[in-house]
mmCIF file of C-alpha atoms in Angstrom:
data_model
loop_
_atom_site.group_PDB
_atom_site.id
_atom_site.type_symbol
_atom_site.label_atom_id
_atom_site.label_comp_id
_atom_site.label_asym_id
_atom_site.label_seq_id
_atom_site.Cartn_x
_atom_site.Cartn_y
_atom_site.Cartn_z
ATOM 1 C CA MET Z 1148 -0.005 0.011 0.001
ATOM 2 C CA ARG Z 1149 2.695 2.497 1.012
ATOM 3 C CA ARG Z 1150 4.832 1.609 -2.029
ATOM 4 C CA THR Z 1151 1.900 2.132 -4.404
ATOM 5 C CA LEU Z 1152 0.996 5.426 -2.720
ATOM 6 C CA LYS Z 1153 4.618 6.560 -2.998
ATOM 7 C CA ARG Z 1154 4.605 5.826 -6.717
ATOM 8 C CA LEU Z 1155 1.329 7.713 -7.211
ATOM 9 C CA HIS Z 1156 2.710 10.608 -5.192
ATOM 10 C CA GLN Z 1157 5.763 10.809 -7.439
ATOM 11 C CA LEU Z 1158 3.769 10.634 -10.651
ATOM 12 C CA ALA Z 1159 1.201 13.186 -9.524
ATOM 13 C CA GLY Z 1160 4.011 15.449 -8.366
ATOM 14 C CA LEU Z 1161 5.239 15.871 -11.945
ATOM 15 C CA LEU Z 1162 1.886 17.300 -13.001
ATOM 16 C CA ILE Z 1163 1.087 19.202 -9.821
ATOM 17 C CA ALA Z 1164 4.522 20.871 -9.730
ATOM 18 C CA VAL Z 1165 3.736 22.622 -13.020
ATOM 19 C CA TYR Z 1166 0.280 23.638 -11.753
ATOM 20 C CA MET Z 1167 1.698 25.037 -8.493
ATOM 21 C CA LEU Z 1168 4.459 26.953 -10.255
ATOM 22 C CA VAL Z 1169 1.933 28.553 -12.613
ATOM 23 C CA MET Z 1170 -0.461 29.396 -9.760
ATOM 24 C CA ALA Z 1171 2.299 30.724 -7.526
ATOM 25 C CA GLY Z 1172 3.941 32.798 -10.224
ATOM 26 C CA THR Z 1173 0.768 34.368 -11.591
ATOM 27 C CA GLY Z 1174 -0.741 34.726 -8.116
ATOM 28 C CA ALA Z 1175 2.297 36.548 -6.769
ATOM 29 C CA ALA Z 1176 2.244 38.975 -9.691
ATOM 30 C CA LEU Z 1177 -1.494 39.596 -9.264
ATOM 31 C CA THR Z 1178 -1.037 40.154 -5.546
ATOM 32 C CA TYR Z 1179 1.170 43.146 -6.321
ATOM 33 C CA LYS Z 1180 -0.738 44.227 -9.396
ATOM 34 C CA ASP Z 1181 -1.529 47.743 -8.180
ATOM 35 C CA GLN Z 1182 2.042 48.350 -7.025
ATOM 36 C CA ILE Z 1183 3.443 47.161 -10.358
ATOM 37 C CA LEU Z 1184 0.980 49.225 -12.361
ATOM 38 C CA ALA Z 1185 1.828 52.296 -10.260
ATOM 39 C CA ARG Z 1186 5.510 51.677 -10.974
ATOM 40 C CA PHE Z 1187 4.993 51.748 -14.756
ATOM 41 C CA ILE Z 1188 2.034 54.166 -14.939
ATOM 42 C CA PRO Z 1189 2.849 57.276 -12.882
ATOM 43 C CA GLU Z 1190 -0.540 58.949 -13.342
ATOM 44 C CA VAL Z 1191 -2.282 56.375 -11.085
ATOM 45 C CA ARG Z 1192 -0.121 57.289 -8.079
ATOM 46 C CA GLY Z 1193 -2.027 60.450 -7.127
ATOM 47 C CA GLU Z 1194 -4.026 60.921 -3.970
ATOM 48 C CA VAL Z 1195 -7.656 59.807 -4.175
ATOM 49 C CA VAL Z 1196 -10.071 62.748 -4.042
ATOM 50 C CA ALA Z 1197 -13.332 62.222 -2.169
ATOM 51 C CA LEU Z 1198 -16.313 63.040 -4.388
ATOM 52 C CA SER Z 1199 -19.881 63.957 -3.522
ATOM 53 C CA PRO Z 1200 -22.606 61.412 -4.373
ATOM 54 C CA GLU Z 1201 -23.655 63.587 -7.303
ATOM 55 C CA ALA Z 1202 -20.116 63.860 -8.668
ATOM 56 C CA GLN Z 1203 -19.410 60.158 -8.266
ATOM 57 C CA ALA Z 1204 -22.695 59.217 -9.951
ATOM 58 C CA ALA Z 1205 -21.849 61.564 -12.820
ATOM 59 C CA LYS Z 1206 -18.446 59.935 -13.257
ATOM 60 C CA LEU Z 1207 -19.966 56.472 -13.450
ATOM 61 C CA ALA Z 1208 -22.659 57.587 -15.848
ATOM 62 C CA GLU Z 1209 -19.969 59.031 -18.114
ATOM 63 C CA ILE Z 1210 -17.984 55.783 -17.987
ATOM 64 C CA GLU Z 1211 -21.054 53.713 -18.879
ATOM 65 C CA GLY Z 1212 -21.771 56.090 -21.755
ATOM 66 C CA GLN Z 1213 -18.227 55.742 -23.101
ATOM 67 C CA TYR Z 1214 -18.533 51.938 -23.313
ATOM 68 C CA ALA Z 1215 -22.261 51.583 -23.938
ATOM 69 C CA ILE Z 1216 -21.741 49.526 -27.107
ATOM 70 C CA ILE Z 1217 -19.637 46.818 -25.413
ATOM 71 C CA GLY Z 1218 -21.284 47.130 -22.001
ATOM 72 C CA VAL Z 1219 -19.764 47.636 -18.562
ATOM 73 C CA ARG Z 1220 -19.632 44.624 -16.252
ATOM 74 C CA SER Z 1221 -18.274 46.493 -13.209
ATOM 75 C CA VAL Z 1222 -16.125 49.456 -12.231
ATOM 76 C CA LYS Z 1223 -13.519 49.287 -9.489
ATOM 77 C CA LEU Z 1224 -13.327 52.700 -7.866
ATOM 78 C CA PRO Z 1225 -10.152 54.623 -7.083
ATOM 79 C CA ARG Z 1226 -8.566 53.647 -3.810
ATOM 80 C CA PRO Z 1227 -5.313 54.460 -1.982
ATOM 81 C CA GLY Z 1228 -2.441 53.216 -4.095
ATOM 82 C CA MET Z 1229 -4.522 53.072 -7.284
ATOM 83 C CA ASN Z 1230 -6.030 56.436 -8.177
ATOM 84 C CA ALA Z 1231 -7.833 55.291 -11.317
ATOM 85 C CA TYR Z 1232 -11.083 53.666 -12.391
ATOM 86 C CA LYS Z 1233 -10.704 50.001 -13.410
ATOM 87 C CA VAL Z 1234 -13.442 49.283 -15.915
ATOM 88 C CA TYR Z 1235 -14.267 45.636 -16.621
ATOM 89 C CA LEU Z 1236 -16.159 45.287 -19.866
ATOM 90 C CA LYS Z 1237 -18.517 42.513 -20.900
ATOM 91 C CA ASP Z 1238 -16.080 41.308 -23.539
ATOM 92 C CA LYS Z 1239 -13.537 40.586 -20.716
ATOM 93 C CA GLN Z 1240 -11.409 43.664 -21.468
ATOM 94 C CA GLU Z 1241 -10.019 45.711 -18.588
ATOM 95 C CA ILE Z 1242 -9.586 49.474 -19.088
ATOM 96 C CA LEU Z 1243 -7.752 51.749 -16.659
ATOM 97 C CA LEU Z 1244 -9.112 55.290 -16.726
ATOM 98 C CA ASN Z 1245 -7.573 58.473 -15.350
ATOM 99 C CA ALA Z 1246 -9.539 59.408 -12.215
ATOM 100 C CA ASP Z 1247 -9.978 63.013 -13.340
ATOM 101 C CA SER Z 1248 -10.312 62.985 -17.117
ATOM 102 C CA LEU Z 1249 -11.741 59.471 -17.531
ATOM 103 C CA VAL Z 1250 -9.505 58.832 -20.542
ATOM 104 C CA PRO Z 1251 -7.427 55.652 -20.723
ATOM 105 C CA VAL Z 1252 -4.140 56.032 -18.875
ATOM 106 C CA ASN Z 1253 -0.871 56.243 -20.783
ATOM 107 C CA ASP Z 1254 0.262 52.605 -20.765
ATOM 108 C CA PRO Z 1255 3.090 52.324 -23.329
ATOM 109 C CA LEU Z 1256 4.175 48.850 -22.163
ATOM 110 C CA GLY Z 1257 0.636 47.407 -22.209
ATOM 111 C CA MET Z 1258 0.765 46.473 -18.513
ATOM 112 C CA VAL Z 1259 -3.010 46.550 -18.093
ATOM 113 C CA GLY Z 1260 -3.497 44.033 -20.903
ATOM 114 C CA PHE Z 1261 -0.635 41.928 -19.537
ATOM 115 C CA PHE Z 1262 -2.385 41.586 -16.163
ATOM 116 C CA THR Z 1263 -5.685 40.771 -17.861
ATOM 117 C CA VAL Z 1264 -3.985 37.820 -19.595
ATOM 118 C CA LEU Z 1265 -2.223 36.885 -16.349
ATOM 119 C CA PHE Z 1266 -5.520 36.749 -14.470
ATOM 120 C CA ASP Z 1267 -7.061 34.592 -17.181
ATOM 121 C CA ILE Z 1268 -4.161 32.148 -16.851
ATOM 122 C CA HIS Z 1269 -4.350 32.158 -13.068
ATOM 123 C CA HIS Z 1270 -8.095 31.657 -12.885
ATOM 124 C CA ARG Z 1271 -8.862 29.617 -15.993
ATOM 125 C CA LEU Z 1272 -5.549 28.552 -17.530
ATOM 126 C CA ALA Z 1273 -6.626 30.768 -20.456
ATOM 127 C CA ALA Z 1274 -9.125 28.055 -21.418
ATOM 128 C CA GLY Z 1275 -12.489 29.536 -20.451
ATOM 129 C CA GLU Z 1276 -14.941 27.628 -18.274
ATOM 130 C CA THR Z 1277 -13.216 24.336 -19.051
ATOM 131 C CA GLY Z 1278 -9.929 25.756 -17.746
ATOM 132 C CA GLU Z 1279 -11.632 26.952 -14.574
ATOM 133 C CA GLU Z 1280 -12.921 23.424 -13.990
ATOM 134 C CA ILE Z 1281 -9.441 22.015 -14.551
ATOM 135 C CA VAL Z 1282 -7.985 24.459 -12.031
ATOM 136 C CA GLY Z 1283 -10.491 23.274 -9.444
ATOM 137 C CA ILE Z 1284 -9.757 19.602 -10.108
ATOM 138 C CA LEU Z 1285 -6.011 20.164 -9.977
ATOM 139 C CA GLY Z 1286 -6.454 21.968 -6.663
ATOM 140 C CA ILE Z 1287 -8.185 18.910 -5.221
ATOM 141 C CA VAL Z 1288 -5.514 16.603 -6.661
ATOM 142 C CA ALA Z 1289 -2.762 18.825 -5.221
ATOM 143 C CA THR Z 1290 -4.409 18.643 -1.791
ATOM 144 C CA LEU Z 1291 -4.497 14.832 -1.947
ATOM 145 C CA MET Z 1292 -0.883 14.739 -3.101
ATOM 146 C CA LEU Z 1293 0.223 16.927 -0.213
ATOM 147 C CA LEU Z 1294 -1.688 14.840 2.301
ATOM 148 C CA SER Z 1295 -0.185 11.660 0.862
ATOM 149 C CA GLY Z 1296 3.265 13.201 1.249
ATOM 150 C CA VAL Z 1297 2.615 13.892 4.931
ATOM 151 C CA TYR Z 1298 1.408 10.289 5.337
ATOM 152 C CA LEU Z 1299 4.561 8.934 3.665
ATOM 153 C CA TRP Z 1300 6.786 11.198 5.792
ATOM 154 C CA TRP Z 1301 5.126 10.473 9.115
ATOM 155 C CA PRO Z 1302 7.022 7.231 10.023
ATOM 156 C CA TRP Z 1303 10.299 9.140 9.548
ATOM 157 C CA ARG Z 1304 9.305 12.208 11.544
ATOM 158 C CA LYS Z 1305 11.740 11.441 14.396
ATOM 159 C CA GLY Z 1306 14.592 11.902 11.950
ATOM 160 C CA PHE Z 1307 13.439 15.415 11.006
ATOM 161 C CA ARG Z 1308 16.261 17.986 11.070
ATOM 162 C CA ILE Z 1309 15.786 21.525 9.820
ATOM 163 C CA ARG Z 1310 19.328 21.599 8.452
ATOM 164 C CA ASN Z 1311 18.355 18.978 5.891
ATOM 165 C CA VAL Z 1312 16.478 21.650 3.929
ATOM 166 C CA ILE Z 1313 19.825 22.489 2.301
ATOM 167 C CA PRO Z 1314 21.206 19.448 0.410
ATOM 168 C CA ALA Z 1315 24.465 18.292 1.972
ATOM 169 C CA ASN Z 1316 25.938 17.357 -1.405
ATOM 170 C CA GLY Z 1317 24.974 16.872 -5.038
ATOM 171 C CA LYS Z 1318 23.709 13.317 -4.632
ATOM 172 C CA ALA Z 1319 20.110 12.374 -5.435
ATOM 173 C CA SER Z 1320 19.595 11.112 -1.879
ATOM 174 C CA ALA Z 1321 20.498 14.527 -0.447
ATOM 175 C CA TYR Z 1322 17.961 16.219 -2.736
ATOM 176 C CA ARG Z 1323 15.303 13.703 -1.765
ATOM 177 C CA LEU Z 1324 15.983 14.425 1.903
ATOM 178 C CA SER Z 1325 15.763 18.146 1.208
ATOM 179 C CA HIS Z 1326 12.455 17.649 -0.585
ATOM 180 C CA VAL Z 1327 11.001 15.591 2.270
ATOM 181 C CA THR Z 1328 12.183 18.049 4.934
ATOM 182 C CA LEU Z 1329 10.956 21.093 3.062
ATOM 183 C CA GLY Z 1330 7.671 19.356 2.272
ATOM 184 C CA ALA Z 1331 7.085 18.684 5.979
ATOM 185 C CA ILE Z 1332 7.651 22.376 6.729
ATOM 186 C CA VAL Z 1333 5.472 23.960 4.060
ATOM 187 C CA ALA Z 1334 2.783 21.256 3.757
ATOM 188 C CA PRO Z 1335 0.301 23.029 6.127
ATOM 189 C CA LEU Z 1336 0.543 26.268 4.130
ATOM 190 C CA LEU Z 1337 0.293 24.527 0.775
ATOM 191 C CA VAL Z 1338 -2.682 22.412 1.891
ATOM 192 C CA LEU Z 1339 -4.410 25.610 2.985
ATOM 193 C CA ASN Z 1340 -3.612 27.151 -0.429
ATOM 194 C CA THR Z 1341 -4.934 24.262 -2.470
ATOM 195 C CA ILE Z 1342 -8.053 23.728 -0.347
ATOM 196 C CA THR Z 1343 -9.027 27.407 -0.428
ATOM 197 C CA GLY Z 1344 -8.203 27.619 -4.126
ATOM 198 C CA ALA Z 1345 -10.530 24.729 -4.926
ATOM 199 C CA ALA Z 1346 -13.139 26.212 -2.593
ATOM 200 C CA MET Z 1347 -13.126 29.423 -4.644
ATOM 201 C CA ILE Z 1348 -13.709 27.528 -7.881
ATOM 202 C CA TYR Z 1349 -16.596 25.619 -6.292
ATOM 203 C CA SER Z 1350 -17.736 28.638 -4.274
ATOM 204 C CA THR Z 1351 -21.471 28.033 -4.523
ATOM 205 C CA PRO Z 1352 -21.591 24.487 -3.083
ATOM 206 C CA VAL Z 1353 -18.915 25.402 -0.533
ATOM 207 C CA ARG Z 1354 -20.874 28.436 0.659
ATOM 208 C CA ASN Z 1355 -24.090 26.415 0.729
ATOM 209 C CA GLY Z 1356 -22.422 23.753 2.846
ATOM 210 C CA LEU Z 1357 -20.892 26.277 5.257
ATOM 211 C CA THR Z 1358 -24.125 28.199 5.711
ATOM 212 C CA ALA Z 1359 -26.030 24.962 6.274
ATOM 213 C CA MET Z 1360 -23.590 23.986 9.032
ATOM 214 C CA PHE Z 1361 -22.874 27.340 10.669
ATOM 215 C CA GLY Z 1362 -25.752 29.647 9.779
ATOM 216 C CA GLY Z 1363 -26.792 31.452 6.626
ATOM 217 C CA GLU Z 1364 -28.570 34.579 7.817
ATOM 218 C CA LYS Z 1365 -28.097 37.646 5.563
ATOM 219 C CA PRO Z 1366 -29.710 40.544 7.413
ATOM 220 C CA THR Z 1367 -30.714 43.248 4.937
ATOM 221 C CA ARG Z 1368 -32.419 46.571 5.644
ATOM 222 C CA THR Z 1369 -34.620 48.047 2.930
ATOM 223 C CA GLN Z 1370 -35.940 51.580 2.740
ATOM 224 C CA VAL Z 1371 -38.531 53.037 0.396
ATOM 225 C CA VAL Z 1372 -37.202 56.339 -0.899
ATOM 226 C CA GLU Z 1373 -37.929 58.932 -3.540
ATOM 227 C CA LEU Z 1374 -35.113 58.476 -6.010
ATOM 228 C CA ALA Z 1375 -33.528 61.375 -7.860
ATOM 229 C CA ALA Z 1376 -33.262 61.570 -11.644
ATOM 230 C CA GLU Z 1377 -29.946 59.716 -11.363
ATOM 231 C CA PRO Z 1378 -30.556 56.645 -9.153
ATOM 232 C CA LYS Z 1379 -26.814 55.985 -8.821
ATOM 233 C CA ARG Z 1380 -26.589 58.964 -6.474
ATOM 234 C CA ALA Z 1381 -28.565 56.985 -3.923
ATOM 235 C CA LEU Z 1382 -25.818 54.371 -3.836
ATOM 236 C CA PHE Z 1383 -23.289 56.860 -2.533
ATOM 237 C CA SER Z 1384 -25.633 58.894 -0.352
ATOM 238 C CA GLY Z 1385 -26.809 55.585 1.164
ATOM 239 C CA LYS Z 1386 -23.231 54.533 1.736
ATOM 240 C CA ALA Z 1387 -22.451 57.881 3.413
ATOM 241 C CA SER Z 1388 -25.449 57.664 5.767
ATOM 242 C CA GLU Z 1389 -25.431 53.954 6.619
ATOM 243 C CA PHE Z 1390 -21.774 52.903 6.200
ATOM 244 C CA PRO Z 1391 -19.703 56.072 6.712
ATOM 245 C CA ASP Z 1392 -16.567 54.142 7.690
ATOM 246 C CA ALA Z 1393 -16.694 51.743 4.753
ATOM 247 C CA LEU Z 1394 -14.558 51.951 1.620
ATOM 248 C CA ALA Z 1395 -16.558 52.000 -1.621
ATOM 249 C CA THR Z 1396 -14.838 49.448 -3.855
ATOM 250 C CA ILE Z 1397 -16.875 48.253 -6.852
ATOM 251 C CA TYR Z 1398 -19.840 49.660 -8.749
ATOM 252 C CA ILE Z 1399 -22.034 47.083 -10.531
ATOM 253 C CA PRO Z 1400 -24.443 48.439 -13.193
ATOM 254 C CA LYS Z 1401 -27.908 47.018 -13.648
ATOM 255 C CA ARG Z 1402 -27.862 43.777 -15.616
ATOM 256 C CA THR Z 1403 -31.299 44.236 -17.186
ATOM 257 C CA GLU Z 1404 -33.392 47.233 -18.090
ATOM 258 C CA GLU Z 1405 -35.380 46.946 -14.856
ATOM 259 C CA GLY Z 1406 -32.556 45.586 -12.716
ATOM 260 C CA PRO Z 1407 -30.889 47.134 -9.651
ATOM 261 C CA TYR Z 1408 -27.620 49.020 -9.274
ATOM 262 C CA SER Z 1409 -25.154 47.829 -6.598
ATOM 263 C CA LEU Z 1410 -22.186 49.239 -4.755
ATOM 264 C CA ARG Z 1411 -19.724 46.915 -3.021
ATOM 265 C CA LEU Z 1412 -18.225 48.113 0.232
ATOM 266 C CA GLN Z 1413 -15.370 46.968 2.431
ATOM 267 C CA MET Z 1414 -16.238 47.463 6.076
ATOM 268 C CA PRO Z 1415 -13.421 47.984 8.591
ATOM 269 C CA ARG Z 1416 -14.130 44.528 10.043
ATOM 270 C CA GLU Z 1417 -14.142 42.734 6.703
ATOM 271 C CA TRP Z 1418 -11.253 40.582 5.531
ATOM 272 C CA HIS Z 1419 -12.427 40.392 1.928
ATOM 273 C CA PRO Z 1420 -10.233 42.775 -0.144
ATOM 274 C CA ASN Z 1421 -13.231 44.200 -2.020
ATOM 275 C CA GLY Z 1422 -15.767 43.736 0.745
ATOM 276 C CA ARG Z 1423 -19.036 41.850 0.650
ATOM 277 C CA SER Z 1424 -21.258 44.548 2.146
ATOM 278 C CA THR Z 1425 -23.521 46.266 -0.370
ATOM 279 C CA VAL Z 1426 -25.858 49.148 -1.050
ATOM 280 C CA THR Z 1427 -28.426 48.239 -3.723
ATOM 281 C CA VAL Z 1428 -30.802 50.604 -5.459
ATOM 282 C CA ASN Z 1429 -33.868 49.268 -7.227
ATOM 283 C CA PRO Z 1430 -35.296 52.133 -9.355
ATOM 284 C CA GLN Z 1431 -38.416 50.180 -10.292
ATOM 285 C CA ALA Z 1432 -39.411 49.502 -6.679
ATOM 286 C CA GLY Z 1433 -38.063 52.810 -5.397
ATOM 287 C CA THR Z 1434 -36.025 51.125 -2.673
ATOM 288 C CA VAL Z 1435 -32.516 51.197 -1.285
ATOM 289 C CA SER Z 1436 -31.223 48.062 0.489
ATOM 290 C CA PHE Z 1437 -28.258 47.774 2.843
ATOM 291 C CA TYR Z 1438 -26.355 44.565 3.577
ATOM 292 C CA ASP Z 1439 -23.704 44.530 6.320
ATOM 293 C CA ALA Z 1440 -21.638 41.415 5.582
ATOM 294 C CA PRO Z 1441 -19.968 41.099 9.025
ATOM 295 C CA GLU Z 1442 -23.454 40.846 10.579
ATOM 296 C CA ALA Z 1443 -24.331 37.825 8.408
ATOM 297 C CA GLY Z 1444 -24.398 34.253 9.678
ATOM 298 C CA LEU Z 1445 -21.121 32.549 10.578
ATOM 299 C CA GLY Z 1446 -21.270 30.370 7.452
ATOM 300 C CA HIS Z 1447 -21.140 33.429 5.199
ATOM 301 C CA ASN Z 1448 -18.315 34.954 7.200
ATOM 302 C CA ILE Z 1449 -16.270 31.758 6.926
ATOM 303 C CA ALA Z 1450 -16.902 31.618 3.178
ATOM 304 C CA ASP Z 1451 -15.966 35.287 2.791
ATOM 305 C CA SER Z 1452 -12.751 34.807 4.807
ATOM 306 C CA ILE Z 1453 -11.557 32.242 2.241
ATOM 307 C CA TYR Z 1454 -11.324 35.023 -0.323
ATOM 308 C CA ARG Z 1455 -9.162 37.150 1.957
ATOM 309 C CA CYS Z 1456 -6.262 34.708 1.745
ATOM 310 C CA ILE Z 1457 -4.601 36.290 -1.269
ATOM 311 C CA LEU Z 1458 -1.355 37.999 -0.319
ATOM 312 C CA VAL Z 1459 1.823 35.944 -0.612
ATOM 313 C CA LYS Z 1460 5.518 36.333 -1.340
ATOM 314 C CA PRO Z 1461 6.642 33.121 -3.062
ATOM 315 C CA VAL Z 1462 10.363 32.350 -3.128
ATOM 316 C CA ALA Z 1463 12.322 29.442 -4.549
ATOM 317 C CA LEU Z 1464 13.773 26.984 -2.055
ATOM 318 C CA SER Z 1465 14.754 23.607 -3.505
ATOM 319 C CA GLY Z 1466 11.878 23.657 -5.970
ATOM 320 C CA SER Z 1467 9.120 25.767 -4.436
ATOM 321 C CA SER Z 1468 7.955 27.117 -1.109
ATOM 322 C CA LEU Z 1469 5.988 30.002 0.288
ATOM 323 C CA LEU Z 1470 6.995 32.600 2.816
ATOM 324 C CA CYS Z 1471 4.010 34.486 4.192
ATOM 325 C CA SER Z 1472 4.025 38.248 4.364
ATOM 326 C CA ARG Z 1473 0.930 39.822 5.855
ATOM 327 C CA GLY Z 1474 -0.247 37.417 8.512
ATOM 328 C CA TRP Z 1475 -3.199 35.164 7.759
ATOM 329 C CA ALA Z 1476 -3.843 37.022 4.525
ATOM 330 C CA ALA Z 1477 -0.539 35.810 3.157
ATOM 331 C CA PHE Z 1478 -1.538 32.194 2.729
ATOM 332 C CA SER Z 1479 -2.936 32.166 -0.742
ATOM 333 C CA SER Z 1480 -1.367 33.486 -3.891
ATOM 334 C CA LEU Z 1481 -2.141 30.018 -5.219
ATOM 335 C CA MET Z 1482 -5.887 30.682 -5.003
ATOM 336 C CA PRO Z 1483 -7.512 31.044 -8.415
ATOM 337 C CA GLY Z 1484 -9.645 34.102 -9.177
ATOM 338 C CA SER Z 1485 -8.711 36.294 -6.235
ATOM 339 C CA ALA Z 1486 -8.283 39.482 -8.218
ATOM 340 C CA LEU Z 1487 -11.806 40.341 -9.132
ATOM 341 C CA THR Z 1488 -13.997 38.331 -6.898
#
């Protein structure tokens, strides 16, 4: 049994090593996307100017008008470190607009397009929905491979020595010992990476399972209001009155002619980098709804915390390893789809 498992572990390792290198490399770059863009595009480095609800609504209306033919999927608002509007179009393009003039930023090296491709590789292996499914399956396989490695190492745990991370010589046996030792050290982090990565791909069943076990309440307050000529103003006036300490992160236009507008918020207590709290305006019903994500059931909070594990500094040590750099949040550059979720 152990011999067969060892053989399977070795064979799976050849495939999973490529997967983990791709996920780690693309994930690390995406983690520092804003910093890299700011390095090559100076005009996004400016200080973010707070706008009135009317001014912010006007900006978004202008952006939607500019790309009305293609259609706007969402707009990521300016934030500290990235003073620009990130516009995600329905044809999967990403456009970075100057926060003042709303014209595309000067990007001579094509860095915005580069990161769009990088995200597609990280999340879908550049293969659409099929690639996303493959990423999820490989995440599960990687988890099983890591657990099998721990199982194979366990009988030899008394011989563990940290110094064995560095091969004593150029012999194959020394490299095997280094691999085993390093694997024992980083296995908990890598298992967390692969499990959370797969959980993001299969987010709906994972969230359903967590909410069934730990509670799925989503307390939402709804107010009937008299909306102005531009309903988007109510998003920002509602945010100012109900969530004054929150950071407005993403604007989501209405999906249908009679659909609602939404504004994503990151509350001070939220781990999610874009926040899960929302203000939603329904022009047809004349209502504004407020959802405070941290007040939701424990199952939702656990599911949301998975998405917060996105900041990592990967470094090479005898193949691959991860050194964490921002506490708990550092565990998961390997997680697919962290950038836009």
